[in-house]
Amino acid sequence: MSKLFFDHLIVLSEVDRKIKSLAKSQEEKEELWGLIDEIVHHRVFDLILGKLPKEKHIEFMEMFHKCPNDEVYIMSYLEKATGENLGDYIKEEFKKFEKEILSELET
Amino acid sequence: MAHDPPGTTYKINKGKIDTEFLRNKLKLKSLEAKRSFQEKYPHAHKFLADRGVDLAKIRQHSAKVISAGALTGTLLLSPPVGIDIRAPLEISKNVDKPLQETFLGLLKSALPEKARPLLRTEEKSLEQVFQEVIGVKTKATLEGEHLNTTYGYIGAEQHLKRFAGDSMGVHPAVSEDDEGMAPGRGAWGYVPGDVEKWYAVVQTLYLPDWSIRQPYLRDWYKYRKVLIVNTKNGNAVVAAIADAGPAAWTGKHFGGGPEVMNYLGGPRYKKGPVVVFFVDDPENKVPLGPVEYNKVNVPILALRQV
């Protein structure tokens, strides 16, 4: 089993549709999925650390390292530490990210 | 000497350029994201590097943590759901209560409110419910194998190619909202017609040991039968695994071919919560297709459409 605490926040259906329409083999599809995965991971951490006070960065990283799958535990910690609904923030940022990727692919 | 028909060469080149273009763009974006993260948060990057974790591959780290049994936090704090199915089943028989209604009640008792990986005790309860109520013997863990998750969201998939040149021109559409046919082949190549009609997609690519236990796992999962239960209406179908996916960032954990999705939730059903267990069928006697436990005694609860 492999689950990350932010999986439920990221839905890039149009990017997926694009990949599925272009990939000619399973290997190619999985390679492209993997590249999106890498971008998503870096973006999520970038967004979170950008909102968290610097003195809490390592505390969060330790929490993630210990239970990377636990969405309730980590998201409630983040909301308490930032005083913001980080879930909604990440969702909104990824809507923009999807548009950005799609428009780049059109150019 | 045979020549390509007019336009063919252009089409082939265009397809090739498109895929390469997409790959290059994504590679570039991935490198940019990596560089930007390292520059902005060197202490976080160092924290992960010191522990041998690459941010690009944190899904593998999660799989390792979970398979080591180190479940922490919420999952352990929430009490496992356990149920006794005897009383509801007896009542159902005695008062002629629709079986589907009983089944839905049991599912509600056995499942957590939100879809998440299930605990072993929860999976055991459900195995019992599936066998006793709908008559299908299932296992969440079969022959030591377990799916990436057993309770999650299923999404609509396209038809899979059954042979070279297969297309929607020769494949009947299931509904007006049919997703059409996937351009490439399934993860196991062309799919036999009977399998294609009732096929499922699971995230084999995210299994923690997928890349190291080959070719065993690839063979084990090929056309493996699973029971898919729509937890909102109780509709159930036996399907064969014939493709890998969906990607983790789609909000879905499983996929169903057009016939599967149509049976689970009707022609407009595109996504919804389901439980997926392996069918324990060593003699290969369980047919693919709908499990019609609810056909006879539930005339009012025709919950096909959600």
CSV table of C-alpha atoms in Angstrom, one decimal:
chain,number,residue,atom,x,y,z
A,1,MET,CA,0.0,0.0,0.0
A,2,SER,CA,1.2,3.4,-0.8
A,3,LYS,CA,-0.6,6.6,0.2
A,4,LEU,CA,0.4,10.1,0.8
A,5,PHE,CA,-1.3,12.5,3.2
A,6,PHE,CA,-2.1,14.9,0.4
A,7,ASP,CA,-3.4,12.4,-2.3
A,8,HIS,CA,-7.0,13.5,-1.7
A,9,LEU,CA,-6.2,17.1,-2.5
A,10,ILE,CA,-4.7,16.6,-5.9
A,11,VAL,CA,-7.0,15.9,-8.9
A,12,LEU,CA,-5.5,16.6,-12.3
A,13,SER,CA,-8.1,14.9,-14.5
A,14,GLU,CA,-7.4,16.9,-17.6
A,15,VAL,CA,-3.7,16.3,-17.5
A,16,ASP,CA,-4.4,12.6,-17.1
A,17,ARG,CA,-6.8,12.7,-20.1
A,18,LYS,CA,-4.1,14.3,-22.2
A,19,ILE,CA,-1.5,11.7,-21.2
A,20,LYS,CA,-3.9,8.9,-21.9
A,21,SER,CA,-4.8,10.3,-25.3
A,22,LEU,CA,-1.1,10.5,-26.3
A,23,ALA,CA,0.7,7.5,-24.6
A,24,LYS,CA,1.1,4.6,-27.0
A,25,SER,CA,2.1,2.0,-24.4
A,26,GLN,CA,1.7,1.3,-20.7
A,27,GLU,CA,5.4,2.0,-20.1
A,28,GLU,CA,5.1,5.4,-21.7
A,29,LYS,CA,2.0,6.2,-19.7
A,30,GLU,CA,3.6,5.2,-16.4
A,31,GLU,CA,6.7,7.2,-17.3
A,32,LEU,CA,4.6,10.4,-17.8
A,33,TRP,CA,2.6,9.7,-14.7
A,34,GLY,CA,5.8,9.4,-12.8
A,35,LEU,CA,7.1,12.8,-14.0
A,36,ILE,CA,3.8,14.4,-12.9
A,37,ASP,CA,4.2,12.6,-9.6
A,38,GLU,CA,7.6,14.2,-9.1
A,39,ILE,CA,6.4,17.7,-9.9
A,40,VAL,CA,3.4,17.2,-7.6
A,41,HIS,CA,5.5,16.1,-4.6
A,42,HIS,CA,7.9,19.1,-4.9
A,43,ARG,CA,5.1,21.6,-5.4
A,44,VAL,CA,3.1,20.3,-2.4
A,45,PHE,CA,6.1,20.6,-0.1
A,46,ASP,CA,6.9,24.0,-1.6
A,47,LEU,CA,3.4,25.2,-0.8
A,48,ILE,CA,3.4,23.8,2.7
A,49,LEU,CA,6.8,25.0,3.8
A,50,GLY,CA,6.0,28.4,2.3
A,51,LYS,CA,3.1,28.8,4.7
A,52,LEU,CA,4.6,27.1,7.8
A,53,PRO,CA,6.8,29.3,10.1
A,54,LYS,CA,10.4,28.3,9.5
A,55,GLU,CA,10.9,27.1,13.1
A,56,LYS,CA,8.3,24.4,12.4
A,57,HIS,CA,9.8,23.1,9.2
A,58,ILE,CA,11.8,20.3,10.7
A,59,GLU,CA,8.9,19.3,13.1
A,60,PHE,CA,6.7,18.9,10.0
A,61,MET,CA,9.4,17.0,8.1
A,62,GLU,CA,9.8,14.6,11.0
A,63,MET,CA,6.0,14.1,11.2
A,64,PHE,CA,5.9,13.4,7.5
A,65,HIS,CA,8.9,11.0,7.7
A,66,LYS,CA,7.2,9.0,10.4
A,67,CYS,CA,3.6,8.8,9.0
A,68,PRO,CA,3.6,10.0,5.4
A,69,ASN,CA,0.1,8.5,4.8
A,70,ASP,CA,-1.8,10.0,7.6
A,71,GLU,CA,-3.9,12.8,6.1
A,72,VAL,CA,-5.9,13.6,9.3
A,73,TYR,CA,-2.9,13.8,11.6
A,74,ILE,CA,-0.7,15.9,9.3
A,75,MET,CA,-3.4,18.1,7.8
A,76,SER,CA,-4.8,19.0,11.3
A,77,TYR,CA,-1.3,19.8,12.5
A,78,LEU,CA,-0.7,22.0,9.4
A,79,GLU,CA,-4.0,23.9,9.9
A,80,LYS,CA,-3.2,24.5,13.6
A,81,ALA,CA,0.4,25.6,12.8
A,82,THR,CA,-0.5,28.0,10.1
A,83,GLY,CA,-4.0,29.1,11.2
A,84,GLU,CA,-5.2,28.5,7.6
A,85,ASN,CA,-7.2,25.9,5.8
A,86,LEU,CA,-4.1,24.5,3.9
A,87,GLY,CA,-6.2,21.8,2.3
A,88,ASP,CA,-8.3,24.3,0.4
A,89,TYR,CA,-5.1,26.3,-0.4
A,90,ILE,CA,-3.4,23.3,-1.9
A,91,LYS,CA,-6.5,22.4,-3.9
A,92,GLU,CA,-6.7,25.9,-5.4
A,93,GLU,CA,-3.0,26.1,-6.2
A,94,PHE,CA,-3.3,22.7,-8.0
A,95,LYS,CA,-6.2,24.0,-10.1
A,96,LYS,CA,-3.9,26.8,-11.3
A,97,PHE,CA,-1.1,24.3,-11.8
A,98,GLU,CA,-3.3,22.1,-14.0
A,99,LYS,CA,-4.2,25.1,-16.2
A,100,GLU,CA,-0.5,26.1,-16.3
A,101,ILE,CA,0.6,22.6,-17.5
A,102,LEU,CA,-2.2,22.4,-20.0
A,103,SER,CA,-1.5,25.8,-21.5
A,104,GLU,CA,2.2,25.0,-21.7
A,105,LEU,CA,1.4,21.9,-23.6
A,106,GLU,CA,-0.6,23.8,-26.1
A,107,THR,CA,2.2,26.2,-26.9
B,1,MET,CA,6.3,-2.1,-53.0
B,2,ALA,CA,3.6,-1.1,-50.6
B,3,HIS,CA,3.2,2.5,-49.5
B,4,ASP,CA,1.5,4.0,-46.6
B,5,PRO,CA,-1.9,5.5,-47.6
B,6,PRO,CA,-1.8,9.3,-47.9
B,7,GLY,CA,-1.6,11.0,-44.6
B,8,THR,CA,-0.4,8.0,-42.6
B,9,THR,CA,3.2,9.1,-42.3
B,10,TYR,CA,2.1,12.5,-41.1
B,11,LYS,CA,-0.2,10.9,-38.4
B,12,ILE,CA,2.6,8.6,-37.1
B,13,ASN,CA,5.1,11.5,-36.9
B,14,LYS,CA,2.6,13.8,-35.3
B,15,GLY,CA,1.9,11.2,-32.6
B,16,LYS,CA,5.6,10.7,-32.0
B,17,ILE,CA,6.3,14.4,-31.7
B,18,ASP,CA,3.4,14.9,-29.3
B,19,THR,CA,4.5,12.3,-26.9
B,20,GLU,CA,8.1,13.4,-27.0
B,21,PHE,CA,7.1,17.0,-26.6
B,22,LEU,CA,5.0,16.1,-23.6
B,23,ARG,CA,7.8,14.1,-22.0
B,24,ASN,CA,10.4,16.8,-22.5
B,25,LYS,CA,8.1,19.5,-21.1
B,26,LEU,CA,7.3,17.4,-18.1
B,27,LYS,CA,11.0,16.6,-17.5
B,28,LEU,CA,11.9,20.2,-17.7
B,29,LYS,CA,9.1,21.1,-15.2
B,30,SER,CA,10.2,18.3,-12.9
B,31,LEU,CA,13.8,19.6,-12.9
B,32,GLU,CA,12.7,23.1,-12.3
B,33,ALA,CA,10.5,22.1,-9.3
B,34,LYS,CA,13.4,20.1,-7.8
B,35,ARG,CA,15.9,22.9,-8.2
B,36,SER,CA,13.5,25.5,-6.8
B,37,PHE,CA,12.7,23.3,-3.8
B,38,GLN,CA,16.4,22.7,-3.0
B,39,GLU,CA,17.2,26.4,-3.3
B,40,LYS,CA,14.3,27.6,-1.2
B,41,TYR,CA,14.4,24.9,1.5
B,42,PRO,CA,17.9,23.4,1.7
B,43,HIS,CA,17.3,22.3,5.4
B,44,ALA,CA,14.2,20.3,4.3
B,45,HIS,CA,16.1,18.8,1.4
B,46,LYS,CA,19.0,17.9,3.7
B,47,PHE,CA,16.6,16.4,6.3
B,48,LEU,CA,15.2,14.0,3.6
B,49,ALA,CA,18.6,13.3,2.0
B,50,ASP,CA,20.1,12.4,5.4
B,51,ARG,CA,17.4,9.7,5.8
B,52,GLY,CA,17.8,8.4,2.2
B,53,VAL,CA,14.5,9.8,1.1
B,54,ASP,CA,14.1,11.4,-2.3
B,55,LEU,CA,11.2,13.8,-2.5
B,56,ALA,CA,10.5,12.6,-6.0
B,57,LYS,CA,10.1,9.0,-4.7
B,58,ILE,CA,8.2,9.6,-1.4
B,59,ARG,CA,5.5,7.1,-2.5
B,60,GLN,CA,8.0,4.3,-2.0
B,61,HIS,CA,8.9,5.7,1.4
B,62,SER,CA,5.2,5.7,2.3
B,63,ALA,CA,4.9,2.1,1.1
B,64,LYS,CA,7.9,1.1,3.2
B,65,VAL,CA,6.6,2.7,6.3
B,66,ILE,CA,3.1,1.2,5.9
B,67,SER,CA,4.3,-2.3,5.1
B,68,ALA,CA,6.7,-2.3,8.0
B,69,GLY,CA,3.6,-2.1,10.1
B,70,ALA,CA,4.5,1.3,11.5
B,71,LEU,CA,0.9,2.7,11.2
B,72,THR,CA,0.8,5.7,13.4
B,73,GLY,CA,-1.6,8.5,14.3
B,74,THR,CA,-5.2,8.6,13.2
B,75,LEU,CA,-5.5,5.1,11.8
B,76,LEU,CA,-4.5,3.6,15.1
B,77,LEU,CA,-6.5,6.0,17.1
B,78,SER,CA,-9.7,5.3,15.3
B,79,PRO,CA,-11.2,2.1,16.7
B,80,PRO,CA,-11.4,-0.7,14.1
B,81,VAL,CA,-14.9,-1.4,12.9
B,82,GLY,CA,-16.1,-4.9,13.8
B,83,ILE,CA,-19.6,-6.2,13.2
B,84,ASP,CA,-21.7,-9.3,13.9
B,85,ILE,CA,-23.7,-10.1,10.8
B,86,ARG,CA,-25.8,-12.9,12.2
B,87,ALA,CA,-28.6,-10.9,13.7
B,88,PRO,CA,-29.3,-8.6,10.7
B,89,LEU,CA,-29.3,-11.6,8.4
B,90,GLU,CA,-31.8,-13.5,10.5
B,91,ILE,CA,-34.1,-10.5,10.7
B,92,SER,CA,-33.8,-10.1,6.9
B,93,LYS,CA,-34.9,-13.7,6.4
B,94,ASN,CA,-37.8,-13.6,8.9
B,95,VAL,CA,-39.4,-10.3,8.0
B,96,ASP,CA,-38.7,-10.6,4.3
B,97,LYS,CA,-36.5,-7.5,4.4
B,98,PRO,CA,-34.9,-6.8,1.1
B,99,LEU,CA,-31.4,-8.3,1.1
B,100,GLN,CA,-29.9,-5.3,-0.5
B,101,GLU,CA,-31.1,-3.1,2.3
B,102,THR,CA,-29.6,-5.5,4.9
B,103,PHE,CA,-26.4,-5.5,2.9
B,104,LEU,CA,-26.2,-1.7,2.8
B,105,GLY,CA,-26.8,-1.6,6.5
B,106,LEU,CA,-23.9,-4.1,7.1
B,107,LEU,CA,-21.6,-2.2,4.8
B,108,LYS,CA,-22.4,1.0,6.7
B,109,SER,CA,-21.5,-0.6,10.0
B,110,ALA,CA,-18.3,-2.2,8.6
B,111,LEU,CA,-16.8,0.8,6.8
B,112,PRO,CA,-15.3,4.0,8.1
B,113,GLU,CA,-17.1,7.2,7.1
B,114,LYS,CA,-14.4,8.3,4.6
B,115,ALA,CA,-12.7,6.0,2.2
B,116,ARG,CA,-9.2,5.0,3.5
B,117,PRO,CA,-7.0,1.9,3.6
B,118,LEU,CA,-8.8,-0.6,5.8
B,119,LEU,CA,-7.5,-2.3,8.9
B,120,ARG,CA,-7.2,-6.1,8.8
B,121,THR,CA,-10.1,-6.5,11.3
B,122,GLU,CA,-12.3,-4.4,9.1
B,123,GLU,CA,-11.3,-6.4,6.0
B,124,LYS,CA,-12.1,-9.7,7.8
B,125,SER,CA,-15.6,-8.4,8.7
B,126,LEU,CA,-16.3,-7.5,5.1
B,127,GLU,CA,-15.0,-10.9,3.8
B,128,GLN,CA,-17.7,-12.5,6.0
B,129,VAL,CA,-20.4,-10.1,4.8
B,130,PHE,CA,-19.6,-10.7,1.1
B,131,GLN,CA,-19.6,-14.5,1.6
B,132,GLU,CA,-22.7,-14.7,3.8
B,133,VAL,CA,-24.9,-12.0,2.1
B,134,ILE,CA,-24.0,-12.0,-1.6
B,135,GLY,CA,-22.4,-15.4,-1.8
B,136,VAL,CA,-19.0,-14.6,-3.1
B,137,LYS,CA,-15.9,-15.9,-1.3
B,138,THR,CA,-13.3,-13.1,-1.2
B,139,LYS,CA,-10.0,-12.2,0.4
B,140,ALA,CA,-8.5,-8.8,0.9
B,141,THR,CA,-5.1,-10.6,1.1
B,142,LEU,CA,-4.9,-13.6,-1.2
B,143,GLU,CA,-1.8,-15.8,-1.4
B,144,GLY,CA,0.0,-13.1,0.4
B,145,GLU,CA,-0.9,-10.4,-2.1
B,146,HIS,CA,-2.8,-7.2,-1.1
B,147,LEU,CA,-3.9,-4.3,-3.3
B,148,ASN,CA,-2.6,-0.8,-2.8
B,149,THR,CA,-5.9,-0.1,-1.0
B,150,THR,CA,-9.2,-2.0,-0.7
B,151,TYR,CA,-11.5,0.9,0.0
B,152,GLY,CA,-11.3,3.9,-2.3
B,153,TYR,CA,-12.7,5.6,-5.4
B,154,ILE,CA,-13.3,4.0,-8.7
B,155,GLY,CA,-13.3,6.0,-12.0
B,156,ALA,CA,-14.6,5.3,-15.5
B,157,GLU,CA,-12.1,3.9,-17.9
B,158,GLN,CA,-12.2,3.4,-21.7
B,159,HIS,CA,-12.7,0.1,-23.5
B,160,LEU,CA,-9.4,-1.8,-24.1
B,161,LYS,CA,-8.3,-3.0,-27.4
B,162,ARG,CA,-9.0,-6.7,-28.0
B,163,PHE,CA,-6.9,-7.1,-31.1
B,164,ALA,CA,-4.8,-5.0,-33.5
B,165,GLY,CA,-7.0,-2.5,-35.3
B,166,ASP,CA,-9.9,-2.8,-32.7
B,167,SER,CA,-11.9,0.4,-32.6
B,168,MET,CA,-15.3,1.7,-31.5
B,169,GLY,CA,-16.5,1.1,-35.1
B,170,VAL,CA,-16.6,-2.7,-34.2
B,171,HIS,CA,-17.0,-2.5,-30.5
B,172,PRO,CA,-20.5,-1.8,-29.2
B,173,ALA,CA,-20.8,1.4,-27.0
B,174,VAL,CA,-22.3,0.7,-23.6
B,175,SER,CA,-24.1,4.0,-23.2
B,176,GLU,CA,-24.3,7.5,-24.7
B,177,ASP,CA,-21.6,8.5,-22.2
B,178,ASP,CA,-19.3,5.6,-23.2
B,179,GLU,CA,-15.7,6.7,-22.7
B,180,GLY,CA,-14.6,5.2,-26.1
B,181,MET,CA,-11.5,3.1,-26.7
B,182,ALA,CA,-8.0,3.6,-25.2
B,183,PRO,CA,-5.5,4.4,-27.9
B,184,GLY,CA,-2.9,2.0,-26.6
B,185,ARG,CA,-3.1,-1.6,-25.3
B,186,GLY,CA,-3.8,-2.6,-21.7
B,187,ALA,CA,-0.9,-3.3,-19.3
B,188,TRP,CA,-1.1,-7.0,-20.3
B,189,GLY,CA,-1.5,-6.3,-24.1
B,190,TYR,CA,-4.6,-7.1,-26.1
B,191,VAL,CA,-7.4,-8.3,-23.9
B,192,PRO,CA,-9.7,-11.3,-24.6
B,193,GLY,CA,-13.3,-10.2,-25.4
B,194,ASP,CA,-14.9,-11.9,-22.3
B,195,VAL,CA,-12.3,-10.2,-20.0
B,196,GLU,CA,-12.6,-6.8,-21.7
B,197,LYS,CA,-16.4,-6.8,-21.1
B,198,TRP,CA,-15.9,-7.0,-17.3
B,199,TYR,CA,-12.5,-5.5,-16.6
B,200,ALA,CA,-11.0,-3.7,-13.6
B,201,VAL,CA,-7.9,-1.4,-13.2
B,202,VAL,CA,-5.8,-1.5,-10.1
B,203,GLN,CA,-2.7,0.4,-9.0
B,204,THR,CA,-0.2,-2.3,-9.5
B,205,LEU,CA,2.4,0.3,-10.4
B,206,TYR,CA,2.3,1.6,-6.8
B,207,LEU,CA,2.7,-1.8,-5.1
B,208,PRO,CA,5.8,-1.5,-2.9
B,209,ASP,CA,7.4,-4.6,-4.3
B,210,TRP,CA,6.1,-4.3,-7.9
B,211,SER,CA,9.5,-3.7,-9.5
B,212,ILE,CA,11.4,-6.2,-7.5
B,213,ARG,CA,9.1,-9.2,-7.6
B,214,GLN,CA,8.9,-9.6,-11.4
B,215,PRO,CA,7.7,-11.5,-13.4
B,216,TYR,CA,5.8,-13.2,-10.5
B,217,LEU,CA,3.6,-10.3,-9.7
B,218,ARG,CA,2.8,-9.4,-13.3
B,219,ASP,CA,1.6,-13.0,-13.9
B,220,TRP,CA,-0.2,-13.1,-10.6
B,221,TYR,CA,-2.3,-10.0,-11.3
B,222,LYS,CA,-3.0,-10.7,-14.9
B,223,TYR,CA,-6.8,-11.2,-15.3
B,224,ARG,CA,-7.0,-11.8,-11.5
B,225,LYS,CA,-10.7,-11.7,-10.5
B,226,VAL,CA,-11.9,-9.1,-8.0
B,227,LEU,CA,-15.2,-8.3,-6.4
B,228,ILE,CA,-16.1,-4.6,-6.7
B,229,VAL,CA,-18.9,-3.4,-4.4
B,230,ASN,CA,-20.5,0.1,-4.8
B,231,THR,CA,-20.8,1.1,-1.2
B,232,LYS,CA,-23.5,3.6,-1.9
B,233,ASN,CA,-26.0,1.3,-3.5
B,234,GLY,CA,-24.7,-2.2,-2.8
B,235,ASN,CA,-24.4,-3.2,-6.5
B,236,ALA,CA,-21.6,-5.7,-7.0
B,237,VAL,CA,-19.7,-7.1,-9.9
B,238,VAL,CA,-16.9,-9.6,-10.5
B,239,ALA,CA,-14.3,-8.2,-12.8
B,240,ALA,CA,-10.8,-9.2,-14.1
B,241,ILE,CA,-7.8,-7.0,-13.7
B,242,ALA,CA,-6.7,-6.0,-17.2
B,243,ASP,CA,-4.9,-2.7,-16.8
B,244,ALA,CA,-2.8,-0.7,-14.4
B,245,GLY,CA,-3.7,2.6,-12.9
B,246,PRO,CA,-5.1,5.2,-12.2
B,247,ALA,CA,-2.4,7.7,-11.5
B,248,ALA,CA,-2.3,8.7,-7.8
B,249,TRP,CA,-3.1,12.4,-8.5
B,250,THR,CA,-6.5,11.7,-10.1
B,251,GLY,CA,-8.4,11.3,-6.8
B,252,LYS,CA,-9.1,7.7,-7.8
B,253,HIS,CA,-7.7,4.3,-6.7
B,254,PHE,CA,-9.4,1.9,-9.1
B,255,GLY,CA,-10.8,1.9,-12.6
B,256,GLY,CA,-13.7,0.1,-14.2
B,257,GLY,CA,-14.4,-0.6,-17.8
B,258,PRO,CA,-17.7,0.8,-19.3
B,259,GLU,CA,-19.8,-2.3,-18.6
B,260,VAL,CA,-18.5,-2.5,-15.0
B,261,MET,CA,-19.3,1.2,-14.3
B,262,ASN,CA,-22.7,0.9,-16.0
B,263,TYR,CA,-23.6,-2.0,-13.7
B,264,LEU,CA,-22.2,-0.4,-10.6
B,265,GLY,CA,-24.0,2.9,-10.9
B,266,GLY,CA,-25.7,3.4,-14.2
B,267,PRO,CA,-24.8,5.1,-17.6
B,268,ARG,CA,-23.7,8.4,-16.0
B,269,TYR,CA,-21.7,6.9,-13.2
B,270,LYS,CA,-18.1,8.2,-13.5
B,271,LYS,CA,-16.7,8.0,-10.0
B,272,GLY,CA,-17.7,6.7,-6.6
B,273,PRO,CA,-16.5,4.8,-3.5
B,274,VAL,CA,-16.1,1.1,-3.7
B,275,VAL,CA,-14.6,-1.9,-1.9
B,276,VAL,CA,-12.3,-4.2,-4.0
B,277,PHE,CA,-11.3,-7.6,-2.8
B,278,PHE,CA,-9.8,-10.6,-4.6
B,279,VAL,CA,-12.2,-13.4,-5.4
B,280,ASP,CA,-11.1,-16.6,-3.8
B,281,ASP,CA,-11.8,-18.9,-6.7
B,282,PRO,CA,-9.1,-21.6,-7.1
B,283,GLU,CA,-11.2,-23.7,-9.4
B,284,ASN,CA,-12.1,-20.8,-11.6
B,285,LYS,CA,-15.9,-21.3,-11.1
B,286,VAL,CA,-17.0,-17.7,-10.4
B,287,PRO,CA,-18.1,-16.0,-13.6
B,288,LEU,CA,-17.2,-12.5,-14.5
B,289,GLY,CA,-20.1,-10.0,-14.5
B,290,PRO,CA,-22.9,-8.8,-12.2
B,291,VAL,CA,-23.5,-10.5,-8.8
B,292,GLU,CA,-27.2,-10.5,-8.9
B,293,TYR,CA,-28.0,-11.3,-5.2
B,294,ASN,CA,-30.3,-8.3,-5.3
B,295,LYS,CA,-32.3,-9.2,-8.4
B,296,VAL,CA,-35.2,-11.1,-6.9
B,297,ASN,CA,-36.2,-9.6,-3.6
B,298,VAL,CA,-35.5,-5.9,-4.1
B,299,PRO,CA,-38.1,-4.5,-6.5
B,300,ILE,CA,-38.3,-1.2,-4.7
B,301,LEU,CA,-34.6,-0.7,-4.2
B,302,ALA,CA,-33.6,-0.5,-7.8
B,303,LEU,CA,-30.5,1.5,-6.9
B,304,ARG,CA,-28.7,1.1,-10.2
B,305,GLN,CA,-28.4,4.9,-10.7
B,306,VAL,CA,-26.6,6.9,-8.1
